[in-house]
């Protein structure tokens, strides 16, 4: 337990920014995460100001036509399916939940286009609830660290929920996505990893390449761009 907490504290110092889709209200967080499925966060954040302008509330989104929604999100992948899901989600929220984004896992996953991962992000970011959203980054990094040995996302989520104190669930969602995006990539940059001493991975890549400084500068630049986009996206 102390290893888990100390690892998370180190990572929180290295990656202090909120998650890219922590946009403010539950409505904004939910829409952001729904749009970000299999899409780069930067692309989603760029279209957000125009989206909020057109659909500032879930009621406005419910009344919009699918074509109107598509026209605001057609720069990202799977936008037709995402537009359909957004409209259905908004209608459900208005008719079944009085226009308020629900705050339980059961209710959230009843909405169109909302799976456990999306629901977990909303629960932890919007409602301060216990939840861990296991995406590809969280799955890879926590297996490499040796926290879990899981072959499926479902098993990883169950184990992580048992082992990580609930106070740190939001931190898990924030820092592992960033560690996985910049450092613990497919061929990991262990030489740049702030938790390499805490990591159990047996194929660590500890030799920094000649262009290490450039890589580090690029990570910082990308993170700054993302944070600026996030701040401007609400
Ligand atoms: S030391 Fe390497 S494998 Fe372990 S978490 Fe860091 S980057 Fe990933």
mmCIF file of C-alpha atoms and ligand atoms in Angstrom:
data_model
loop_
_atom_site.group_PDB
_atom_site.id
_atom_site.type_symbol
_atom_site.label_atom_id
_atom_site.label_comp_id
_atom_site.label_asym_id
_atom_site.label_seq_id
_atom_site.Cartn_x
_atom_site.Cartn_y
_atom_site.Cartn_z
ATOM 1 C CA UNK A 1 0.000 0.000 0.000
ATOM 2 C CA UNK A 2 2.721 2.499 0.931
ATOM 3 C CA UNK A 3 4.503 1.687 -2.345
ATOM 4 C CA UNK A 4 1.360 2.447 -4.270
ATOM 5 C CA UNK A 5 0.802 5.712 -2.476
ATOM 6 C CA UNK A 6 4.430 6.822 -2.738
ATOM 7 C CA UNK A 7 4.495 5.969 -6.469
ATOM 8 C CA UNK A 8 1.335 7.982 -7.026
ATOM 9 C CA UNK A 9 2.741 10.913 -5.084
ATOM 10 C CA UNK A 10 5.909 10.944 -7.208
ATOM 11 C CA UNK A 11 3.830 10.841 -10.384
ATOM 12 C CA UNK A 12 1.532 13.580 -9.152
ATOM 13 C CA UNK A 13 4.544 15.852 -8.709
ATOM 14 C CA UNK A 14 5.761 15.006 -12.231
ATOM 15 C CA UNK A 15 2.298 15.409 -13.808
ATOM 16 C CA UNK A 16 0.416 18.013 -11.768
ATOM 17 C CA UNK A 17 -2.151 18.979 -14.422
ATOM 18 C CA UNK A 18 -5.743 17.679 -14.408
ATOM 19 C CA UNK A 19 -6.811 15.073 -16.955
ATOM 20 C CA UNK A 20 -7.439 16.443 -20.433
ATOM 21 C CA UNK A 21 -11.194 15.854 -20.212
ATOM 22 C CA UNK A 22 -11.682 17.381 -16.780
ATOM 23 C CA UNK A 23 -13.618 20.246 -18.232
ATOM 24 C CA UNK A 24 -15.848 21.494 -15.426
ATOM 25 C CA UNK A 25 -19.462 20.454 -15.095
ATOM 26 C CA UNK A 26 -20.642 16.814 -15.229
ATOM 27 C CA UNK A 27 -22.247 17.566 -18.616
ATOM 28 C CA UNK A 28 -18.968 18.887 -19.994
ATOM 29 C CA UNK A 29 -16.923 16.037 -18.563
ATOM 30 C CA UNK A 30 -19.309 13.412 -19.920
ATOM 31 C CA UNK A 31 -19.442 14.892 -23.434
ATOM 32 C CA UNK A 32 -15.654 15.346 -23.488
ATOM 33 C CA UNK A 33 -14.969 11.733 -22.553
ATOM 34 C CA UNK A 34 -17.583 10.427 -24.999
ATOM 35 C CA UNK A 35 -15.978 12.395 -27.818
ATOM 36 C CA UNK A 36 -12.446 11.344 -26.889
ATOM 37 C CA UNK A 37 -12.992 7.620 -27.548
ATOM 38 C CA UNK A 38 -10.300 6.533 -30.018
ATOM 39 C CA UNK A 39 -9.524 10.186 -30.733
ATOM 40 C CA UNK A 40 -6.624 12.372 -29.697
ATOM 41 C CA UNK A 41 -7.508 14.639 -26.797
ATOM 42 C CA UNK A 42 -6.127 17.651 -28.691
ATOM 43 C CA UNK A 43 -8.641 17.164 -31.507
ATOM 44 C CA UNK A 44 -11.546 16.983 -29.062
ATOM 45 C CA UNK A 45 -10.439 19.998 -27.039
ATOM 46 C CA UNK A 46 -10.135 22.105 -30.193
ATOM 47 C CA UNK A 47 -13.778 21.611 -31.114
ATOM 48 C CA UNK A 48 -15.170 22.050 -27.602
ATOM 49 C CA UNK A 49 -15.690 25.865 -27.599
ATOM 50 C CA UNK A 50 -17.849 25.626 -30.755
ATOM 51 C CA UNK A 51 -19.737 22.668 -29.288
ATOM 52 C CA UNK A 52 -20.600 24.455 -26.015
ATOM 53 C CA UNK A 53 -21.592 27.505 -27.972
ATOM 54 C CA UNK A 54 -24.110 25.452 -29.975
ATOM 55 C CA UNK A 55 -25.225 23.122 -27.146
ATOM 56 C CA UNK A 56 -24.602 24.853 -23.815
ATOM 57 C CA UNK A 57 -26.953 22.521 -21.919
ATOM 58 C CA UNK A 58 -28.009 18.901 -22.133
ATOM 59 C CA UNK A 59 -31.543 20.108 -22.991
ATOM 60 C CA UNK A 60 -30.232 21.985 -26.065
ATOM 61 C CA UNK A 61 -28.289 18.896 -27.090
ATOM 62 C CA UNK A 62 -31.403 16.731 -26.745
ATOM 63 C CA UNK A 63 -33.360 19.083 -29.029
ATOM 64 C CA UNK A 64 -30.632 19.300 -31.691
ATOM 65 C CA UNK A 65 -30.789 17.180 -34.830
ATOM 66 C CA UNK A 66 -28.095 14.571 -35.391
ATOM 67 C CA UNK A 67 -26.956 16.577 -38.414
ATOM 68 C CA UNK A 68 -26.521 19.698 -36.280
ATOM 69 C CA UNK A 69 -24.446 17.719 -33.782
ATOM 70 C CA UNK A 70 -22.397 16.126 -36.562
ATOM 71 C CA UNK A 71 -21.577 19.535 -37.978
ATOM 72 C CA UNK A 72 -19.869 20.482 -34.689
ATOM 73 C CA UNK A 73 -17.807 17.314 -34.297
ATOM 74 C CA UNK A 74 -17.000 16.249 -37.856
ATOM 75 C CA UNK A 75 -13.273 16.844 -37.399
ATOM 76 C CA UNK A 76 -12.921 13.749 -35.226
ATOM 77 C CA UNK A 77 -13.123 10.015 -35.881
ATOM 78 C CA UNK A 78 -16.435 8.129 -35.712
ATOM 79 C CA UNK A 79 -18.272 11.434 -35.527
ATOM 80 C CA UNK A 80 -21.508 10.059 -36.986
ATOM 81 C CA UNK A 81 -21.791 7.343 -34.323
ATOM 82 C CA UNK A 82 -20.714 9.788 -31.627
ATOM 83 C CA UNK A 83 -23.365 12.316 -32.725
ATOM 84 C CA UNK A 84 -26.055 9.641 -32.524
ATOM 85 C CA UNK A 85 -24.899 8.573 -29.051
ATOM 86 C CA UNK A 86 -24.718 12.164 -27.806
ATOM 87 C CA UNK A 87 -28.273 12.836 -28.917
ATOM 88 C CA UNK A 88 -29.594 9.610 -27.362
ATOM 89 C CA UNK A 89 -27.626 10.258 -24.168
ATOM 90 C CA UNK A 90 -29.044 13.784 -23.909
ATOM 91 C CA UNK A 91 -32.630 12.599 -24.483
ATOM 92 C CA UNK A 92 -32.162 9.918 -21.782
ATOM 93 C CA UNK A 93 -30.727 12.417 -19.320
ATOM 94 C CA UNK A 94 -33.603 14.832 -19.895
ATOM 95 C CA UNK A 95 -36.374 12.207 -19.812
ATOM 96 C CA UNK A 96 -35.052 9.828 -17.157
ATOM 97 C CA UNK A 97 -32.888 11.955 -14.911
ATOM 98 C CA UNK A 98 -34.559 15.380 -14.947
ATOM 99 C CA UNK A 99 -31.799 16.928 -17.028
ATOM 100 C CA UNK A 100 -29.081 16.092 -14.492
ATOM 101 C CA UNK A 101 -26.155 13.859 -15.410
ATOM 102 C CA UNK A 102 -26.580 10.813 -13.143
ATOM 103 C CA UNK A 103 -24.010 10.137 -10.445
ATOM 104 C CA UNK A 104 -23.980 6.344 -10.133
ATOM 105 C CA UNK A 105 -22.219 3.748 -12.273
ATOM 106 C CA UNK A 106 -25.476 1.897 -12.903
ATOM 107 C CA UNK A 107 -27.282 4.978 -14.199
ATOM 108 C CA UNK A 108 -24.352 6.298 -16.202
ATOM 109 C CA UNK A 109 -23.798 3.042 -18.098
ATOM 110 C CA UNK A 110 -27.513 2.988 -18.950
ATOM 111 C CA UNK A 111 -26.879 6.006 -21.207
ATOM 112 C CA UNK A 112 -26.146 5.536 -24.916
ATOM 113 C CA UNK A 113 -22.441 5.386 -25.699
ATOM 114 C CA UNK A 114 -21.374 5.296 -22.039
ATOM 115 C CA UNK A 115 -19.307 2.327 -20.882
ATOM 116 C CA UNK A 116 -17.574 1.717 -17.555
ATOM 117 C CA UNK A 117 -14.455 3.643 -18.547
ATOM 118 C CA UNK A 118 -16.382 6.790 -19.493
ATOM 119 C CA UNK A 119 -18.627 6.441 -16.448
ATOM 120 C CA UNK A 120 -15.611 6.035 -14.157
ATOM 121 C CA UNK A 121 -14.020 9.260 -15.394
ATOM 122 C CA UNK A 122 -17.271 11.147 -14.798
ATOM 123 C CA UNK A 123 -17.801 9.594 -11.356
ATOM 124 C CA UNK A 124 -14.330 10.412 -10.132
ATOM 125 C CA UNK A 125 -13.960 13.844 -11.753
ATOM 126 C CA UNK A 126 -17.472 15.213 -11.405
ATOM 127 C CA UNK A 127 -18.825 13.525 -8.300
ATOM 128 C CA UNK A 128 -15.744 12.676 -6.252
ATOM 129 C CA UNK A 129 -16.792 9.015 -6.202
ATOM 130 C CA UNK A 130 -14.706 5.878 -5.991
ATOM 131 C CA UNK A 131 -13.851 4.712 -9.515
ATOM 132 C CA UNK A 132 -10.859 3.930 -11.704
ATOM 133 C CA UNK A 133 -11.102 4.329 -15.452
ATOM 134 C CA UNK A 134 -8.891 1.656 -16.979
ATOM 135 C CA UNK A 135 -7.891 2.763 -20.453
ATOM 136 C CA UNK A 136 -5.039 1.387 -22.512
ATOM 137 C CA UNK A 137 -2.461 3.520 -20.644
ATOM 138 C CA UNK A 138 -3.652 2.637 -17.136
ATOM 139 C CA UNK A 139 -3.783 -1.039 -18.132
ATOM 140 C CA UNK A 140 -0.265 -1.133 -19.599
ATOM 141 C CA UNK A 141 1.459 0.937 -16.909
ATOM 142 C CA UNK A 142 -0.058 -0.770 -13.880
ATOM 143 C CA UNK A 143 0.825 -4.200 -15.330
ATOM 144 C CA UNK A 144 4.410 -3.091 -16.020
ATOM 145 C CA UNK A 145 4.770 -1.562 -12.577
ATOM 146 C CA UNK A 146 3.837 -4.965 -11.170
ATOM 147 C CA UNK A 147 0.765 -3.713 -9.318
ATOM 148 C CA UNK A 148 -1.434 -6.170 -11.177
ATOM 149 C CA UNK A 149 -1.119 -9.131 -13.499
ATOM 150 C CA UNK A 150 -4.222 -8.790 -15.605
ATOM 151 C CA UNK A 151 -5.131 -9.928 -19.048
ATOM 152 C CA UNK A 152 -8.403 -8.034 -19.246
ATOM 153 C CA UNK A 153 -9.481 -4.492 -18.502
ATOM 154 C CA UNK A 154 -12.312 -5.785 -16.294
ATOM 155 C CA UNK A 155 -9.906 -7.750 -14.104
ATOM 156 C CA UNK A 156 -7.499 -4.789 -13.946
ATOM 157 C CA UNK A 157 -10.281 -2.457 -12.823
ATOM 158 C CA UNK A 158 -11.413 -4.872 -10.114
ATOM 159 C CA UNK A 159 -7.897 -5.364 -8.758
ATOM 160 C CA UNK A 160 -6.994 -1.674 -8.864
ATOM 161 C CA UNK A 161 -10.194 -0.740 -7.059
ATOM 162 C CA UNK A 162 -9.222 -3.174 -4.302
ATOM 163 C CA UNK A 163 -5.616 -2.063 -3.948
ATOM 164 C CA UNK A 164 -5.618 1.715 -4.469
ATOM 165 C CA UNK A 165 -6.993 3.767 -1.560
ATOM 166 C CA UNK A 166 -10.083 5.658 -2.759
ATOM 167 C CA UNK A 167 -8.466 8.992 -1.916
ATOM 168 C CA UNK A 168 -6.055 8.358 -4.797
ATOM 169 C CA UNK A 169 -8.470 7.229 -7.480
ATOM 170 C CA UNK A 170 -8.503 10.603 -9.189
ATOM 171 C CA UNK A 171 -4.705 10.611 -9.152
ATOM 172 C CA UNK A 172 -4.623 7.189 -10.865
ATOM 173 C CA UNK A 173 -6.822 8.466 -13.660
ATOM 174 C CA UNK A 174 -4.717 11.555 -14.102
ATOM 175 C CA UNK A 175 -1.138 10.406 -13.839
ATOM 176 C CA UNK A 176 -1.102 7.042 -15.571
ATOM 177 C CA UNK A 177 -2.675 8.436 -18.714
ATOM 178 C CA UNK A 178 0.105 11.023 -18.855
ATOM 179 C CA UNK A 179 2.873 8.566 -17.941
ATOM 180 C CA UNK A 180 1.567 6.178 -20.596
ATOM 181 C CA UNK A 181 1.281 8.888 -23.206
ATOM 182 C CA UNK A 182 4.734 10.406 -22.780
ATOM 183 C CA UNK A 183 7.066 7.933 -21.065
ATOM 184 C CA UNK A 184 5.699 4.426 -20.571
ATOM 185 C CA UNK A 185 4.986 4.093 -24.282
ATOM 186 C CA UNK A 186 5.177 0.816 -26.203
ATOM 187 C CA UNK A 187 8.977 0.918 -26.172
ATOM 188 C CA UNK A 188 9.228 2.543 -22.752
ATOM 189 C CA UNK A 189 11.444 5.490 -21.943
ATOM 190 C CA UNK A 190 12.427 4.168 -18.531
ATOM 191 C CA UNK A 191 15.461 6.467 -18.584
ATOM 192 C CA UNK A 192 13.004 9.375 -18.194
ATOM 193 C CA UNK A 193 10.619 7.685 -15.791
ATOM 194 C CA UNK A 194 10.283 9.179 -12.321
ATOM 195 C CA UNK A 195 9.136 5.840 -10.859
ATOM 196 C CA UNK A 196 11.689 3.495 -12.420
ATOM 197 C CA UNK A 197 12.954 2.591 -8.932
ATOM 198 C CA UNK A 198 9.437 1.532 -7.955
ATOM 199 C CA UNK A 199 8.770 -0.385 -11.186
ATOM 200 C CA UNK A 200 8.922 -4.176 -11.529
ATOM 201 C CA UNK A 201 9.145 -4.278 -15.336
ATOM 202 C CA UNK A 202 11.971 -6.653 -16.270
ATOM 203 C CA UNK A 203 12.814 -5.126 -19.657
ATOM 204 C CA UNK A 204 13.508 -1.569 -18.608
ATOM 205 C CA UNK A 205 15.063 0.671 -21.198
ATOM 206 C CA UNK A 206 17.422 2.722 -19.035
ATOM 207 C CA UNK A 207 19.794 4.067 -21.686
ATOM 208 C CA UNK A 208 18.925 7.599 -22.683
ATOM 209 C CA UNK A 209 19.172 8.195 -26.452
ATOM 210 C CA UNK A 210 21.322 10.963 -27.921
ATOM 211 C CA UNK A 211 18.270 13.146 -28.495
ATOM 212 C CA UNK A 212 16.978 12.689 -24.915
ATOM 213 C CA UNK A 213 16.792 16.435 -24.308
ATOM 214 C CA UNK A 214 14.739 16.955 -27.442
ATOM 215 C CA UNK A 215 12.357 14.194 -26.389
ATOM 216 C CA UNK A 216 11.958 15.703 -22.914
ATOM 217 C CA UNK A 217 11.365 19.175 -24.359
ATOM 218 C CA UNK A 218 8.790 17.753 -26.738
ATOM 219 C CA UNK A 219 6.941 16.077 -23.831
ATOM 220 C CA UNK A 220 6.791 19.379 -21.951
ATOM 221 C CA UNK A 221 5.677 21.227 -25.072
ATOM 222 C CA UNK A 222 2.899 18.707 -25.774
ATOM 223 C CA UNK A 223 1.694 18.817 -22.181
ATOM 224 C CA UNK A 224 1.633 22.642 -22.215
ATOM 225 C CA UNK A 225 -0.366 22.672 -25.449
ATOM 226 C CA UNK A 226 -2.823 20.159 -23.999
ATOM 227 C CA UNK A 227 -3.279 22.154 -20.810
ATOM 228 C CA UNK A 228 -3.837 25.405 -22.750
ATOM 229 C CA UNK A 229 -6.401 23.685 -24.954
ATOM 230 C CA UNK A 230 -8.134 22.211 -21.877
ATOM 231 C CA UNK A 231 -8.303 25.613 -20.180
ATOM 232 C CA UNK A 232 -9.796 27.150 -23.333
ATOM 233 C CA UNK A 233 -12.233 24.298 -23.887
ATOM 234 C CA UNK A 234 -14.821 25.227 -21.269
HETATM 235 S S1 LIG B 1 10.166 2.234 -15.453
HETATM 236 FE FE1 LIG B 1 9.707 1.898 -17.600
HETATM 237 S S2 LIG B 1 8.233 0.241 -17.662
HETATM 238 FE FE2 LIG B 1 8.305 1.017 -15.562
HETATM 239 S S3 LIG B 1 6.624 2.502 -15.456
HETATM 240 FE FE3 LIG B 1 8.503 3.609 -15.952
HETATM 241 S S4 LIG B 1 8.553 3.709 -18.199
HETATM 242 FE FE4 LIG B 1 7.074 2.127 -17.624
#
